[in-house]
Each structure stands twice: as C-alpha cells, then as structure tokens.
CSV table of C-alpha atoms in Angstrom, one decimal:
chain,number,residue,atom,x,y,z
C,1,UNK,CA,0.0,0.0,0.0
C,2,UNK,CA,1.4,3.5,-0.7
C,3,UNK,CA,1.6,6.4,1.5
C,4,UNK,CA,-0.1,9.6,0.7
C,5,UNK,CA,4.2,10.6,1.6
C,6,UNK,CA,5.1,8.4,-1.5
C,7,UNK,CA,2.3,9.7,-3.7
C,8,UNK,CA,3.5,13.1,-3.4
C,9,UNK,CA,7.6,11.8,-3.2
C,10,UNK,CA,7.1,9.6,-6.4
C,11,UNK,CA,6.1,12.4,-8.9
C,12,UNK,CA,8.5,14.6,-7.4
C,13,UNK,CA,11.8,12.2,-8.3
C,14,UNK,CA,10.2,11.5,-11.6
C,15,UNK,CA,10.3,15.5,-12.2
C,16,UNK,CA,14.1,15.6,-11.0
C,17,UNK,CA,15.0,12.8,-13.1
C,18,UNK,CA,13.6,14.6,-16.4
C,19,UNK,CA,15.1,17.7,-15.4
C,20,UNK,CA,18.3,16.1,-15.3
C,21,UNK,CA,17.7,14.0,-18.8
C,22,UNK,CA,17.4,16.9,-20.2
C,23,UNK,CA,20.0,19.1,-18.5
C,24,UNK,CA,21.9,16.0,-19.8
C,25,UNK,CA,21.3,16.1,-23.7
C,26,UNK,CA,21.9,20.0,-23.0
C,27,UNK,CA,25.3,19.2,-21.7
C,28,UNK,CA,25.8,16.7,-24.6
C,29,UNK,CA,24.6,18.9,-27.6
C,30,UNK,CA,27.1,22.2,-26.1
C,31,UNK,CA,29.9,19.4,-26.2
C,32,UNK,CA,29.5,18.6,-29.3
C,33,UNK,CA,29.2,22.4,-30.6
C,34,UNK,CA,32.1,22.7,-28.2
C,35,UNK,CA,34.1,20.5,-30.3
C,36,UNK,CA,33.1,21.6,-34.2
C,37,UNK,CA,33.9,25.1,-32.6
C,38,UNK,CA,37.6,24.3,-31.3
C,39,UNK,CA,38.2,22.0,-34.0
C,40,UNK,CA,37.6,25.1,-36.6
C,41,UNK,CA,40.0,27.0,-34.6
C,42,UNK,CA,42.5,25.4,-33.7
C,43,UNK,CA,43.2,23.7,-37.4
C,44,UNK,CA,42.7,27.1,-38.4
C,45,UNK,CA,45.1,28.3,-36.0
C,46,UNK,CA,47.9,25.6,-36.7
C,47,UNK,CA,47.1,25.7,-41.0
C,48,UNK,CA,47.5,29.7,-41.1
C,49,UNK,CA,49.6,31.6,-38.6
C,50,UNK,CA,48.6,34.5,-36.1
C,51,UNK,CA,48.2,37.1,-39.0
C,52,UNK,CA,45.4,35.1,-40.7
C,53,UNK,CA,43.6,33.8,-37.4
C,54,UNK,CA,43.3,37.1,-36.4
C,55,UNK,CA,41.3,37.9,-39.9
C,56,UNK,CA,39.4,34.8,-39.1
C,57,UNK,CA,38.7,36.0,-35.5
C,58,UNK,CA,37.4,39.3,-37.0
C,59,UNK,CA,34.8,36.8,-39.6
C,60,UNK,CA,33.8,34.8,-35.9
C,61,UNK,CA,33.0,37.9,-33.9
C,62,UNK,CA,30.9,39.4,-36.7
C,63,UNK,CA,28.9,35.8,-37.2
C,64,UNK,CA,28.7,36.5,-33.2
C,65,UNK,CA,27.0,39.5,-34.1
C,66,UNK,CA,24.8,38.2,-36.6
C,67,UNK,CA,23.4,35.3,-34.2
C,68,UNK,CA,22.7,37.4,-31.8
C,69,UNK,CA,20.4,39.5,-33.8
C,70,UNK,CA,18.9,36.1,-35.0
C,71,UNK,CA,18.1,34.9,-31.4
C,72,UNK,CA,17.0,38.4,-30.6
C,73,UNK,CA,14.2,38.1,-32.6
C,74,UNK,CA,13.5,34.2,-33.5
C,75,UNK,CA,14.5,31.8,-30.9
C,76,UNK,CA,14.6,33.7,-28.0
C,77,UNK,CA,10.9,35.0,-27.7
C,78,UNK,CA,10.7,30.5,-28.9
C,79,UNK,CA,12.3,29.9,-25.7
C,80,UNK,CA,10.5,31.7,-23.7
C,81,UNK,CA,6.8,31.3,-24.6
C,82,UNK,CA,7.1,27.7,-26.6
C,83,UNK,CA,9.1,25.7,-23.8
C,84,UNK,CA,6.3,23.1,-22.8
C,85,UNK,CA,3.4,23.9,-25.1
C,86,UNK,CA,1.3,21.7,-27.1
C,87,UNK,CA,3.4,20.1,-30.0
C,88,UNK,CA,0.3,22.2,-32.4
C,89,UNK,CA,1.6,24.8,-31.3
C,90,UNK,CA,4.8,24.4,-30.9
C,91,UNK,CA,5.1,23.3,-34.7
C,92,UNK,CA,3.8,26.5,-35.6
C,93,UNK,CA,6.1,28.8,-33.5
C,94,UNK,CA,9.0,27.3,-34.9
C,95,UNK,CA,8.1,27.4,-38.3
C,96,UNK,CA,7.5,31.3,-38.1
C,97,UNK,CA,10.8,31.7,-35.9
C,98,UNK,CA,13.1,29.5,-38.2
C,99,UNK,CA,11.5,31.7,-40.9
C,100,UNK,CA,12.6,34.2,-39.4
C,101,UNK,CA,16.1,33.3,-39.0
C,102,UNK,CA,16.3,32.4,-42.5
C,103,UNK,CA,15.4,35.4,-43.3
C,104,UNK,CA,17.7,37.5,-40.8
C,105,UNK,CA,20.5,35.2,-42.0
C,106,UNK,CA,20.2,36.1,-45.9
C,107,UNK,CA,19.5,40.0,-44.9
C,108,UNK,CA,22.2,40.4,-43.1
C,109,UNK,CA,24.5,37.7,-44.8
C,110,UNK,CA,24.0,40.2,-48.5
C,111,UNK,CA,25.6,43.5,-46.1
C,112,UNK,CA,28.5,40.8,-45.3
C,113,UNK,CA,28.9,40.1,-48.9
C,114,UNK,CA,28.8,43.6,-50.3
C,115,UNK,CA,31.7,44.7,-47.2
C,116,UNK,CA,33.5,42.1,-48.3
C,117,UNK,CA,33.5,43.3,-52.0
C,118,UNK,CA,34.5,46.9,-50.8
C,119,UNK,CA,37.1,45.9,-48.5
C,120,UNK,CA,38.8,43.6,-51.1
C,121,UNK,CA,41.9,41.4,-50.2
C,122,UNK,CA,42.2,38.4,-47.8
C,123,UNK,CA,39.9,40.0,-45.4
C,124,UNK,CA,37.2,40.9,-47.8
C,125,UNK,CA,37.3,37.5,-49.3
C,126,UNK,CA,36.4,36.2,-45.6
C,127,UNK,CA,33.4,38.7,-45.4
C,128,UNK,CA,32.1,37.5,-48.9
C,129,UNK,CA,32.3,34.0,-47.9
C,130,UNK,CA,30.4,34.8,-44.3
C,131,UNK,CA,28.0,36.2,-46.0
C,132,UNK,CA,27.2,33.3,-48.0
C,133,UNK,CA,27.0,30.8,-44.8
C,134,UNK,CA,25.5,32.8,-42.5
C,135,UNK,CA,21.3,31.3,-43.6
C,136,UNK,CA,22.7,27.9,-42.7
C,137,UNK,CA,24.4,28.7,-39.9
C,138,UNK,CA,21.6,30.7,-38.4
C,139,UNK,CA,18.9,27.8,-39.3
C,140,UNK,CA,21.1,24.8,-37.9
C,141,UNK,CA,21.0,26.9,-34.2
C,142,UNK,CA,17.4,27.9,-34.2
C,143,UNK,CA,16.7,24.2,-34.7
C,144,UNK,CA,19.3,23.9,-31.4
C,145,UNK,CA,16.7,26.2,-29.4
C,146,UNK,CA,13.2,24.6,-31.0
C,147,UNK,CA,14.1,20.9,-30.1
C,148,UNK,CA,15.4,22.1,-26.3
C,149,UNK,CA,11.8,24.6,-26.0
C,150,UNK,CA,10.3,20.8,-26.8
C,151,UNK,CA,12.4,18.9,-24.2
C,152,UNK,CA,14.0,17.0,-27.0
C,153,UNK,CA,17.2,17.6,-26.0
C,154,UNK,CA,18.7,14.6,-28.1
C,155,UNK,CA,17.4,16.0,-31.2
C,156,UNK,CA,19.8,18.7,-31.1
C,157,UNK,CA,22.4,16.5,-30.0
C,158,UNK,CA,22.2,14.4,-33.2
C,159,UNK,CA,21.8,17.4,-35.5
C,160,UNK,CA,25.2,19.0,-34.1
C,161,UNK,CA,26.7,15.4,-34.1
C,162,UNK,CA,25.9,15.5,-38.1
C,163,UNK,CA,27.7,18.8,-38.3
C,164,UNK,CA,30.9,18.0,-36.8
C,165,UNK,CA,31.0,14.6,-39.3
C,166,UNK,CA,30.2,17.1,-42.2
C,167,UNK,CA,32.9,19.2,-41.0
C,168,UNK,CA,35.7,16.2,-41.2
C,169,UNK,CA,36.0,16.3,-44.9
C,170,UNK,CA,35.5,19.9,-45.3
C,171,UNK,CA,37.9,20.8,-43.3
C,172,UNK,CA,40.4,18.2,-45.2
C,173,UNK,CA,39.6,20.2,-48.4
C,174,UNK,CA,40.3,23.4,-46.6
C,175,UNK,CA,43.3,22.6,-45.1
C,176,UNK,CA,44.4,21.8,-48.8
C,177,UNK,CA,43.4,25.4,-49.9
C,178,UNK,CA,45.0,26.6,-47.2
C,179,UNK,CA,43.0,30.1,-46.5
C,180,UNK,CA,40.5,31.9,-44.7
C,181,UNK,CA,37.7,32.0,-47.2
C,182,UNK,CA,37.9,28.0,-47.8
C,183,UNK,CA,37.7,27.2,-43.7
C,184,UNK,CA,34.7,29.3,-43.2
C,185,UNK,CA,32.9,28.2,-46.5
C,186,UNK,CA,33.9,24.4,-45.3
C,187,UNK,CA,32.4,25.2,-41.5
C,188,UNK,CA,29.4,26.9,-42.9
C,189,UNK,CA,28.6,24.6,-45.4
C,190,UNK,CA,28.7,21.4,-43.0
C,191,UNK,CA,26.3,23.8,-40.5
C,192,UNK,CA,23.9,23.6,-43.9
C,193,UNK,CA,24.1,19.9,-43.9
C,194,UNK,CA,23.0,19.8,-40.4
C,195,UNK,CA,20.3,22.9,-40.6
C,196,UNK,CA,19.0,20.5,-43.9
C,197,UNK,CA,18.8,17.3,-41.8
C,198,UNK,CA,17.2,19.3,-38.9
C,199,UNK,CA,13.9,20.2,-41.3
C,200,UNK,CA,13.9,16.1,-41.7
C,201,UNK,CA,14.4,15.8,-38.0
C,202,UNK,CA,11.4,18.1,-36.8
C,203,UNK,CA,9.2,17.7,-39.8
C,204,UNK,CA,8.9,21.4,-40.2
C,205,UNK,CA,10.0,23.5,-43.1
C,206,UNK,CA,10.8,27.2,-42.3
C,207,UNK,CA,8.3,29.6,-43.2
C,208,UNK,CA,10.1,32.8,-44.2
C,209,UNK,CA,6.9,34.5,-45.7
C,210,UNK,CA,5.9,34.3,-41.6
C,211,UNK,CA,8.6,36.5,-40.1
C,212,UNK,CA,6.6,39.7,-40.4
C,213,UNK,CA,3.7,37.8,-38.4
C,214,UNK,CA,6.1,36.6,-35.6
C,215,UNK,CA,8.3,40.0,-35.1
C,216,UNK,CA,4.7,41.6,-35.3
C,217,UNK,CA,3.8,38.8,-32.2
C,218,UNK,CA,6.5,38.9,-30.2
C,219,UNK,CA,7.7,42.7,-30.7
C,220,UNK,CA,7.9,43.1,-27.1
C,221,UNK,CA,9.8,40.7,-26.4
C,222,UNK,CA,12.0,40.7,-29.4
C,223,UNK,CA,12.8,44.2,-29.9
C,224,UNK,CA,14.3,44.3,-26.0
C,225,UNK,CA,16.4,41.2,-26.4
C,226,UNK,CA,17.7,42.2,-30.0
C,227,UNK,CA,19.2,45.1,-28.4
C,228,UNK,CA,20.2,43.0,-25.3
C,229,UNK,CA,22.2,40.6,-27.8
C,230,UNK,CA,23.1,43.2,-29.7
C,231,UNK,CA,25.1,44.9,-27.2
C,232,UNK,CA,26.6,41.6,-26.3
C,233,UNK,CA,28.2,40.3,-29.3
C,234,UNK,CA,28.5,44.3,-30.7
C,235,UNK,CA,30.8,44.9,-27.7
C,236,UNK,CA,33.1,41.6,-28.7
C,237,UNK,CA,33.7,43.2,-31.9
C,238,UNK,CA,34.0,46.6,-31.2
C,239,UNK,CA,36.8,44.9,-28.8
C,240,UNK,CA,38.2,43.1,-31.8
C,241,UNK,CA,38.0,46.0,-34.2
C,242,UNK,CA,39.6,48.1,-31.3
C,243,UNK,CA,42.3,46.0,-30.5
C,244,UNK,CA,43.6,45.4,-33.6
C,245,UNK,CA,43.1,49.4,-34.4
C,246,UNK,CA,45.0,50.0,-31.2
C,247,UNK,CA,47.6,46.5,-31.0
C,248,UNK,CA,47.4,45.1,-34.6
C,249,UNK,CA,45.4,42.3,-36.0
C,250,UNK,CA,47.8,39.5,-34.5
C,251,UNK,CA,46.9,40.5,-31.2
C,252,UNK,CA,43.1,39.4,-32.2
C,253,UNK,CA,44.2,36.1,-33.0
C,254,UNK,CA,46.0,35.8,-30.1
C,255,UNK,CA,43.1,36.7,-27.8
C,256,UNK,CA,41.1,34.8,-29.7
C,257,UNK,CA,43.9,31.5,-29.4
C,258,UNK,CA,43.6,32.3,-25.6
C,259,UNK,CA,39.6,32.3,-26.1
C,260,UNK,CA,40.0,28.3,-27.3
C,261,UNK,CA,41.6,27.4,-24.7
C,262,UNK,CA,38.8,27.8,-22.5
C,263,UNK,CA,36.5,26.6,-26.3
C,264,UNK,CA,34.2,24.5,-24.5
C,265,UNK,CA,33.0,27.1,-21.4
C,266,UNK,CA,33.1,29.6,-23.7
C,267,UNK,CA,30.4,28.0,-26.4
C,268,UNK,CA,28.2,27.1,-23.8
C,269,UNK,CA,28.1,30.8,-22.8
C,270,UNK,CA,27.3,31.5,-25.7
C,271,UNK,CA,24.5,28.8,-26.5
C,272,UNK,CA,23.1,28.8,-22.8
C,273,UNK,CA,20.0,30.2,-22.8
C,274,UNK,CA,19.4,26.8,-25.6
C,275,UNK,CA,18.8,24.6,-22.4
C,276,UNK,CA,18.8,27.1,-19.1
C,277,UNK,CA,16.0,29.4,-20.3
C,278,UNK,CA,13.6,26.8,-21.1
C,279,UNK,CA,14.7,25.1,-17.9
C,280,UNK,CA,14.1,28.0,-16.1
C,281,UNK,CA,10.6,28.9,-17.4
C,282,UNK,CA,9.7,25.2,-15.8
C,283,UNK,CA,11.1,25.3,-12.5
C,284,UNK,CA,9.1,29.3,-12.7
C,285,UNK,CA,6.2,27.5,-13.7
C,286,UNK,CA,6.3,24.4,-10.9
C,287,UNK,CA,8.3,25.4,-8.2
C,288,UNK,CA,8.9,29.4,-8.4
C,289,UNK,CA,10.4,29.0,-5.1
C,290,UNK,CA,13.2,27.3,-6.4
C,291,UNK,CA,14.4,29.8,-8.8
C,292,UNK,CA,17.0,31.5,-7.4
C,293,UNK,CA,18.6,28.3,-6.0
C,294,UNK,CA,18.2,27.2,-9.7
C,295,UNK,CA,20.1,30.2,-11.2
C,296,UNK,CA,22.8,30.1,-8.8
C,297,UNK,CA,23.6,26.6,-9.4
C,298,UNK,CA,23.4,26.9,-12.5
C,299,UNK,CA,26.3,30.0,-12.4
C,300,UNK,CA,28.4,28.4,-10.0
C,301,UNK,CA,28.5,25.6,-11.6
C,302,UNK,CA,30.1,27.1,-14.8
C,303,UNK,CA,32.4,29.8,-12.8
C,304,UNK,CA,33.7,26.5,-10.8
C,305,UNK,CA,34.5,24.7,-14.1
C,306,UNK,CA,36.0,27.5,-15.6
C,307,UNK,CA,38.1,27.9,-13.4
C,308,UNK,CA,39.3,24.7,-12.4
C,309,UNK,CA,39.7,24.4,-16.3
C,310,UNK,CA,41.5,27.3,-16.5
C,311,UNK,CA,44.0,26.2,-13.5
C,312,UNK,CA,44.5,22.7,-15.9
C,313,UNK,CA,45.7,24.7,-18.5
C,314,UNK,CA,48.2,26.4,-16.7
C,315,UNK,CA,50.2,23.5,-16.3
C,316,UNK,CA,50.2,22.3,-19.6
C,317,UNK,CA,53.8,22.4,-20.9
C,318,UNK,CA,54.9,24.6,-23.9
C,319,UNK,CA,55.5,21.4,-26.3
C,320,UNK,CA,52.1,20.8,-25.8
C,321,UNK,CA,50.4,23.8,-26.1
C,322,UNK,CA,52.2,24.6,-29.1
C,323,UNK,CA,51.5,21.4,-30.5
C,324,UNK,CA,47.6,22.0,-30.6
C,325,UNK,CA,47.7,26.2,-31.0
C,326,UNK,CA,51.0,26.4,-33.1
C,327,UNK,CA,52.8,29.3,-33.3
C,328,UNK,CA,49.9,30.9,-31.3
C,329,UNK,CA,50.4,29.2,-28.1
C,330,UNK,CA,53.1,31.0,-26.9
C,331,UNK,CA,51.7,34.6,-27.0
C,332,UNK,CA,48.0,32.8,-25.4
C,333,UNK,CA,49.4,31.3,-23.0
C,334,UNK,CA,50.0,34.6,-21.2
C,335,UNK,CA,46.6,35.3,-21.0
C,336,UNK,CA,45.2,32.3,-19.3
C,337,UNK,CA,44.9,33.7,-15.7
C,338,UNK,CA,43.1,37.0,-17.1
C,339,UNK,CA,40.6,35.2,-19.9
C,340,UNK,CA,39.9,32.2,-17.1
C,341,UNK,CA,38.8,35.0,-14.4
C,342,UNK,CA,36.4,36.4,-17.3
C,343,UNK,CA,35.1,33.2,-18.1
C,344,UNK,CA,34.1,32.8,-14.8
C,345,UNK,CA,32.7,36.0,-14.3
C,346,UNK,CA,30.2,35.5,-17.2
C,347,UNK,CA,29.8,31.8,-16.3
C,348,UNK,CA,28.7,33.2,-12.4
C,349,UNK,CA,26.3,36.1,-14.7
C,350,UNK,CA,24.3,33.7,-16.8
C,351,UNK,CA,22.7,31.8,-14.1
C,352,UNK,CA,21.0,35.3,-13.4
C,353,UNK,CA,20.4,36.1,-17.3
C,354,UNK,CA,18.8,32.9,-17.5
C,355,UNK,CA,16.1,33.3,-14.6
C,356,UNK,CA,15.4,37.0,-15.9
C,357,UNK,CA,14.7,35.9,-19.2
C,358,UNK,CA,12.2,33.0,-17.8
C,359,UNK,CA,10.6,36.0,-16.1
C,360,UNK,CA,10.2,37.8,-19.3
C,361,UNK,CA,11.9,40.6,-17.5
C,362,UNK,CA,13.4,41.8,-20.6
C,363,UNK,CA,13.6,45.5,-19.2
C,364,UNK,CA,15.9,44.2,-16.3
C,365,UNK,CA,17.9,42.2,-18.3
C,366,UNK,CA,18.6,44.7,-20.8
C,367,UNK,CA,19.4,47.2,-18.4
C,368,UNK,CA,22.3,44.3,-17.0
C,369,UNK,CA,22.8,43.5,-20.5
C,370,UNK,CA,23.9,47.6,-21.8
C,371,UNK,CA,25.7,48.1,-18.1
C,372,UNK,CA,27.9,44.8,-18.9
C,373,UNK,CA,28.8,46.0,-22.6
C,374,UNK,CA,29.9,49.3,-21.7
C,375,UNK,CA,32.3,47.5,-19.3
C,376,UNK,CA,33.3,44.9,-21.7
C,377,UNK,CA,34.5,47.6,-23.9
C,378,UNK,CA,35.9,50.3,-21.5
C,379,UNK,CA,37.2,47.4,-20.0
C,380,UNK,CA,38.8,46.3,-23.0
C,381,UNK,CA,39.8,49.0,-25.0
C,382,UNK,CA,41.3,50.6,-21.7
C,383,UNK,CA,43.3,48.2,-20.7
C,384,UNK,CA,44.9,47.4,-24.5
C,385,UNK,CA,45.8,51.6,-24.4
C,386,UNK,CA,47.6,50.8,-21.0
C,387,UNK,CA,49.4,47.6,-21.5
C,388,UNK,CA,48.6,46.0,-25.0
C,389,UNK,CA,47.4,42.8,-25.3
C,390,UNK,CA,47.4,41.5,-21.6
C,391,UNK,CA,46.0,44.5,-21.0
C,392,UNK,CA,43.3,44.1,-22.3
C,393,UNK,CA,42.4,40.8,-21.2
C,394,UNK,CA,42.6,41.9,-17.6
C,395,UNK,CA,40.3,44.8,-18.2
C,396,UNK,CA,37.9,42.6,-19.9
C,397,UNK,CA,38.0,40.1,-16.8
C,398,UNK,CA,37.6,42.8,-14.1
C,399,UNK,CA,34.6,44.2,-16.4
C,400,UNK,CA,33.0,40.6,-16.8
C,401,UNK,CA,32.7,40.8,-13.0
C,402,UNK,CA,31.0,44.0,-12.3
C,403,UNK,CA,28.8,43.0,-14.8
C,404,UNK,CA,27.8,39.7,-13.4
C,405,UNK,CA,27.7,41.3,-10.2
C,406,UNK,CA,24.7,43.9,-11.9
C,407,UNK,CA,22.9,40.7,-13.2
C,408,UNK,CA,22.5,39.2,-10.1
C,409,UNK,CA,21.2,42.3,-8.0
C,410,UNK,CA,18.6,42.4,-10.9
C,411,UNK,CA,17.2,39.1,-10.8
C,412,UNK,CA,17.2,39.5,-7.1
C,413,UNK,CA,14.9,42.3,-7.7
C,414,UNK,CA,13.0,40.6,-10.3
C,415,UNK,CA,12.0,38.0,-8.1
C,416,UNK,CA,10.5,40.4,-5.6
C,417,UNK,CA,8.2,41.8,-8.1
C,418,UNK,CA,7.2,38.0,-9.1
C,419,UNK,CA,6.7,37.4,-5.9
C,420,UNK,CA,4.4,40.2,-4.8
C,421,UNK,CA,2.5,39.9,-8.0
C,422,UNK,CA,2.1,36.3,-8.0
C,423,UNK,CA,0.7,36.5,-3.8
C,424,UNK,CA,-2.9,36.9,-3.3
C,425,UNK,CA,-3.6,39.5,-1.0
C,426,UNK,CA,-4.5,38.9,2.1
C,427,UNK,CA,-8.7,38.6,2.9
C,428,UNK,CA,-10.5,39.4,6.0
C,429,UNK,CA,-13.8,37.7,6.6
C-alpha cells in the first residue's frame, strides 16, 4: 500500500529525473558544438599563422553579431513562450521563428557580402564568404533552441553530431586550400548539412513568408532582447575591431587563441540560454520558489568549471600547447589567468540572465545586459591603451565581474516583483 508521503515523493523524483535527462542532452549537444567550434580553430590556427587567425577572428566575432540578432528576434521570444506547449503549437512557433532566422540570415548575410567586395583582399574575401553561410548557420541553431523549448534535447544533440561529421572532410579540403575563405565556407557549409537534416528531423519546413507575423507577435519581447544581444556580441567586436586598431590584428588572433583554450565554457556561454532558459521557465512554472537556488547553481557551476579548467591549462607544458595552438600558443598562453577569471565571471552572470529571461523581465535584463557592454568595452579598450594585449584581457576580466555582479542584484529584484504579483492579497472575513 502506498503512502499519501510516497504519492507526493514519487512524482516529485520523476520530475528531477527529467530535469536532469534533459540538463543531460543540453550538456551533450554544447559538447559537441564545443568540439566543431575548437576543431575550426584550432586547425585554423595551426594551417594559417597569427596574422590570418586574427582575420578569421574578425569573420567569428561578426557571425557572433549576426546570431545574436537572430536569437533576438527568432528563438529567443521560442524559448521563452514555446518551452512546454502543445506540439500544435509548438510546430507553428518554430516554423514562423526558423523563418525568421532564415530570413535574418540572408539580410544580413547580403551586407556581409557587399563589405566584403569593398574591402577587397584576404579579409574581404572572408566577409564575402560569411555572407554566403550565414542562412545555414543561423537555421542549424534555431533548430538547437526549438528541439530544447520541446524537451528534446537529443534532437539537437544528433543534429550537431551531423555537423561535426560534415565538417571532417570539409575541413580536409580546406586545409588543402590553405586560407580563410575555404575554412569558413567548409564550417558553414557542414552547418547547412546539419540545418537541412534538422527540417527532416522536426518535420517542419521554415516559413520565411511568416517572419513579419512573428516580429509583429512577439515585438515586445523581441525588440528588448535584439538590443540586449546586440550589445553583447556588438561589444566583442568593437573589442576586436579596437584591439587590432590599437595593438594590430595578430593581437586578435591571439586573444582569440587564448579564447580556445577555455573553447568548450566559452560555447556554452554563448548557447546557454538553448537549455537554461527553457529550464528555467519550468522550475518558474512548478516550483517558483526554487528559482534562485536554480540560477545560482546553475552559475556556479560554470564559474567553478572554468576555473578549475582554467588552472588545468596552466600547467600544460609549452610542447604541448604549441603542438595544438601552433605558433599561437606562446603569446595565449599569457593570458590564461586574465581570460579564465572572465570566463568565470560570465559563467557566475548567466545563471542570473537565464532566470530573468524565464521571467520575461526583458527591461531588467537589458538594463544588466547595456551596463555589462559598456564594461566589456571600457574594459577592453582601456586596458589594450595601457598595456597592450594582456592588458586588455585583464580589463575585460575585471569588467566581466562587475557585470555579473549587476545581473544578479537584478534578478534578485525581479523576483521580488514576481513574488508580490504572484501573492494573493490577504482577505479578512
């Protein structure tokens, strides 16, 4: 016979053991992105040289950019009212939002061609090429956020798994070229394979003639977080434009061959609100109490890895490190301490970012988002006119902090508001 205790335990564990499924496929998909990601860079890295890593840094911080605005107005407002739903609707949702992607990806991907033809050379070669990618790349990650709003975590595991087999012989091909154009037409192209297979995976095909519809929909949502991820990825490359303005453009790559080093914390950063958003809107939605225990685990958690990652790498010996960077390494390797201590900072930040954006608190978040970028920048740009290159890094690690610090004094205050709103008011008889 069971106890009314058991009835109420049973349901409970079976809750906790689907959060954790899924927190697992989460962990496994950002591994595998983690690994196509470093794998591009670091056989870009060893095939090219510092020079030409830097011009291939400048290409990834501006497909940074692009995503960002992609999220802003597609997957993000997917996340955050499609976690959960009825498949119905679900299967709509996505449909307009990978639309919409699509869309953002070939806008924004014929500006990167037409810089490229003005700029001319190596570098403008590399835009030109972006700019061709960019609607596959942006498409294989909204199908990333649409199977994780699902719960269907191993979905986007497989369709990342696809890319990085894709990218094998690509990359082959490229290293055979031997320049920038070929590696990012070889990584965007196996991201197309995978953002092809993912319309066979989910059954949907992107409706493009929607994306006025959902931007219309979701404008309140979407406009705030646009900005919000604007300002994010804008600051990187206004760093990276900066830097090499201020240092030159090998001191890009070599940020950026520091940046790899810490590859797999640093791609989940950038792909966590993919499983933590969704995962927050359900713990808002069945246990709100547990929220900010949620978020802060959830930070922790990365800021711990990062940095005991970060301590690993410290000890790895110069014959290794140059044989997986090259002639990069020994320039990076300086700035382990400073990038590891950012790392963590915006590891510790996200667990707040995450529980604002379950609370659809986009004018908080934003507010966290715009104070964090001015740091990252002043932060940046600052230190690099002070002391060059390691400058720089340490002025991007002490502004990663105060930001994080900001993100979590506004989720603290978010939660009040929830909390009186959500608390019936008192009734005398």
């Amino acid at each position: 016979m069971t106890t009314e205790g058991e009835k109420t335990t049973a349901p409970a564990g079976s809750a906790r053991r689907a959060l954790v499924g899924r927190l697992s496929w989460g962990l496994a998909d950002q591994a595998a992105s983690s690994m196509t990601n470093f794998a591009v860079g670091i056989y870009v890295a060893r095939s090219l040289g510092v020079t030409a890593f830097g011009v291939f840094s400048l290409a990834w911080v501006t497909y940074g950019l692009v995503l960002n605005v992609s999220r802003g107005l597609a997957t993000d407002p997917l996340v955050v009212r499609f976690s959960g739903v009825p498949e119905a609707s679900w299967r709509g949702a996505v449909a307009r939002a990978s639309g919409t992607a699509l869309a953002v990806g070939a806008a924004l991907g014929a500006v990167s061609v037409l810089i490229g033809f003005g700029l001319g050379g190596g570098a403008g070669s590399a835009f030109v090429c972006l700019g061709v990618v960019l609607p596959g790349l942006l498409l294989q990650d909204t199908w990333r956020f649409a199977f994780f709003a699902a719960g269907a975590g191993r979905k986007a595991f497989v369709n990342d798994v696809v890319w990085g087999v894709a990218l094998v012989p690509a990359l082959v091909v490229a290293a055979r070229v031997g320049s920038v154009a070929a590696f990012l037409l070889a990584w965007g192209g196996s991201a197309a394979v995978a953002a092809a297979y993912g319309c066979l995976q989910s059954g949907i095909r992107p409706r493009s003639a929607g994306a006025g519809t959902w931007l219309r929909e979701h404008r309140d949502l979407g406009s705030r977080y646009l900005v919000e991820n604007v300002s994010n990825s804008g600051a990187g490359q206004l760093r990276a434009y900066g830097l090499g303005a201020i240092v030159g453009v090998g001191a890009v790559g070599t940020v950026r061959g520091a940046e790899l080093l810490l590859g797999p914390f640093l791609a989940v950063l950038m792909g966590l609100s993919l499983v933590t958003v969704a995962e927050a809107a359900r713990v808002l939605k069945r246990a709100p109490h547990r929220m900010r225990a949620f978020c802060l685990l959830l930070g922790g958690g990365q800021a711990a890895a990062a940095l005991l990652w970060g301590g690993a790498l410290l000890l790895v010996p110069d014959r290794a490190g140059a044989f997986v960077l090259g002639g990069v390494w020994g320039a990076a390797s300086a700035l382990i301490v400073p990038v590891t201590l950012g790392v963590a900072g915006a590891g510790l930040g996200t667990g707040a970012a995450a529980g604002l954006r379950a609370l659809g608190a986009a004018r908080r978040s934003l507010r966290a988002q715009l104070f964090a970028s001015a740091c990252y920048v002043g932060g940046g740009l600052g230190g690099a006119v002070v002391a060059g290159t390691v400058g720089s890094a340490w002025g991007v690690a002490a502004a990663t902090l105060c930001g994080s610090a900001l993100w979590w004094l506004q989720l603290r205050s978010a939660l009040r508001e929830h909390h009186r709103n959500s608390t019936p008011e008192a009734r005398t008889s």
